[in-house]
PDB file of C-alpha atoms in Angstrom:
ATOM      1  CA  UNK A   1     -10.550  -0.287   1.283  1.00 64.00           C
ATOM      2  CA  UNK A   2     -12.768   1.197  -1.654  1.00 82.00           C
ATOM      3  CA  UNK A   3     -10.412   3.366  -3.582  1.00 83.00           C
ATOM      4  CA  UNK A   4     -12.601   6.686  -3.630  1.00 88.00           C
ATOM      5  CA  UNK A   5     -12.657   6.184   0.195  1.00 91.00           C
ATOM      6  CA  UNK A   6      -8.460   5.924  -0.202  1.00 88.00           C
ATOM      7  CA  UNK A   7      -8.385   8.747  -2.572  1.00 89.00           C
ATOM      8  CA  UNK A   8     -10.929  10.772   0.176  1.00 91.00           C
ATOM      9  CA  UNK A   9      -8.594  10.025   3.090  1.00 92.00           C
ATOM     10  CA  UNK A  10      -5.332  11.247   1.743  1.00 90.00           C
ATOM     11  CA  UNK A  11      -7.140  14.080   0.412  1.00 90.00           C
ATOM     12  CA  UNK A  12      -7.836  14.864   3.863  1.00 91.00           C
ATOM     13  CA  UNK A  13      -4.412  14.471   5.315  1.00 91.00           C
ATOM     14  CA  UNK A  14      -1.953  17.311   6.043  1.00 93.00           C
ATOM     15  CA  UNK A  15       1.700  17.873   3.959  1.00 93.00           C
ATOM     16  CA  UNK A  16       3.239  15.871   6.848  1.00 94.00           C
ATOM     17  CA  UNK A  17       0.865  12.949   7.595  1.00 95.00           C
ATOM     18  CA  UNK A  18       1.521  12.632   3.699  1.00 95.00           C
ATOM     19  CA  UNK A  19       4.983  12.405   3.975  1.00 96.00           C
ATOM     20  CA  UNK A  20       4.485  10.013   5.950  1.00 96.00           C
ATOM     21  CA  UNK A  21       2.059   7.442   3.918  1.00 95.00           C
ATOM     22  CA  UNK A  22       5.004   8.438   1.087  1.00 96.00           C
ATOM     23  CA  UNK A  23       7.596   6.864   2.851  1.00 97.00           C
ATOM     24  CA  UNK A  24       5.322   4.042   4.042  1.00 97.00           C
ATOM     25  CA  UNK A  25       4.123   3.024   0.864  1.00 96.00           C
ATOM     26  CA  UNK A  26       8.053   3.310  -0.449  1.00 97.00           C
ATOM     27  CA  UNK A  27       8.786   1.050   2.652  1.00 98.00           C
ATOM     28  CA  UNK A  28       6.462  -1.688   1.839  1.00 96.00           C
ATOM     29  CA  UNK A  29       7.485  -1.765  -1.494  1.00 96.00           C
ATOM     30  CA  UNK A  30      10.596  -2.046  -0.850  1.00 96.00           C
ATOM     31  CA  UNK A  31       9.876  -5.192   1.473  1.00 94.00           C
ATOM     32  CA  UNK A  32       7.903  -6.523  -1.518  1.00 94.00           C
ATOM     33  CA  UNK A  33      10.749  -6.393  -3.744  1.00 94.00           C
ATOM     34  CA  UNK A  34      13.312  -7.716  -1.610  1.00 94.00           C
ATOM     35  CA  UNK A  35      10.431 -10.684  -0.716  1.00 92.00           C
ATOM     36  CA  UNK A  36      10.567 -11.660  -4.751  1.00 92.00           C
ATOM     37  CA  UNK A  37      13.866 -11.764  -4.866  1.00 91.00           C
ATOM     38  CA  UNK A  38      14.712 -13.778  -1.713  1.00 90.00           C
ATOM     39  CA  UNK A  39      11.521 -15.805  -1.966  1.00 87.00           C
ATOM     40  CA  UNK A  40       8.246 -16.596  -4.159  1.00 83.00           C
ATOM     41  CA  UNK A  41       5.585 -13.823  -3.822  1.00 83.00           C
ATOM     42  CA  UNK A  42       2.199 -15.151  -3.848  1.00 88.00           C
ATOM     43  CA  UNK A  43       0.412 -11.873  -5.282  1.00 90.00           C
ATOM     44  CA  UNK A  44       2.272 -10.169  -7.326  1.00 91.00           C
ATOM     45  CA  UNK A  45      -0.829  -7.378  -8.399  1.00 94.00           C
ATOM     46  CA  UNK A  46       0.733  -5.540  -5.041  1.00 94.00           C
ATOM     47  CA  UNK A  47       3.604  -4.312  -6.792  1.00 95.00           C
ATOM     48  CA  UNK A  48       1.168  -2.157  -9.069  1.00 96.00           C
ATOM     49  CA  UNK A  49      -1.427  -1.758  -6.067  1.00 95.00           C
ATOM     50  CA  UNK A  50       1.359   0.136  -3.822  1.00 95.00           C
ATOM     51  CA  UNK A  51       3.138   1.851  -7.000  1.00 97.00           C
ATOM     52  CA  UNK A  52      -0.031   3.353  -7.652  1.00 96.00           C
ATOM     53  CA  UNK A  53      -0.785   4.071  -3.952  1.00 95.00           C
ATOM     54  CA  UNK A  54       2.613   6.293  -4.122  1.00 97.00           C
ATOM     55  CA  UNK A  55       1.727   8.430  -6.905  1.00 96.00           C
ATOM     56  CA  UNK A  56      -1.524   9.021  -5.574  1.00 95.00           C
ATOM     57  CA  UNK A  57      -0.435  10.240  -2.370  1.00 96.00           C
ATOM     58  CA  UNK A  58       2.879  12.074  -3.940  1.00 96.00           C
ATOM     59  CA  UNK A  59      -0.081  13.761  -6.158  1.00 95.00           C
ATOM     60  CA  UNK A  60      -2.418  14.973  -3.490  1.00 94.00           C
ATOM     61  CA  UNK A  61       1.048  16.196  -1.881  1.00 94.00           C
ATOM     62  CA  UNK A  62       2.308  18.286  -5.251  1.00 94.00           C
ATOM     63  CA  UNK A  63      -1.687  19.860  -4.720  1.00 92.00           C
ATOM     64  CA  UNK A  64      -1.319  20.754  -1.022  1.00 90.00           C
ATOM     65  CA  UNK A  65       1.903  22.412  -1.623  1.00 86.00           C
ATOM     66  CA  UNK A  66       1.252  23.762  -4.496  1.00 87.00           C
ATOM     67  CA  UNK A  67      -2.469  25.602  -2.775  1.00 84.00           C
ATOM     68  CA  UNK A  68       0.323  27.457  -0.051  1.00 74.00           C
TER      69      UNK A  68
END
């Protein structure tokens, strides 16, 4: 997915759906992390990918609770 299109979507989310993409994000990398250090990751540009995936959404959270 294009990231303005990404950045668009959580924009439109509410404080809860967000939540929820937080603690997926956190999930997968979590998965990716225990992956490396059980086996060989073939990518390893993901780890920065989904880091940067949770501060985006964590941002347009801090702005949707900050607006109430």
């Amino acid at each position: 997915m294009k990231l303005t299109k990404q950045i668009e979507q959580l924009k439109g989310l509410k404080e809860s759906e967000l939540r929820e993409k937080v603690s997926e994000f956190k999930r997968e990398l979590f998965g990716l992390r225990l992956n490396s250090a059980t086996s060989h990751v073939k990518d390893y540009s993901q780890f920065k990918k989904l880091r940067k995936n949770v501060a985006r959404a964590l941002t347009c959270l801090n702005k949707t609770s900050a607006q109430k």
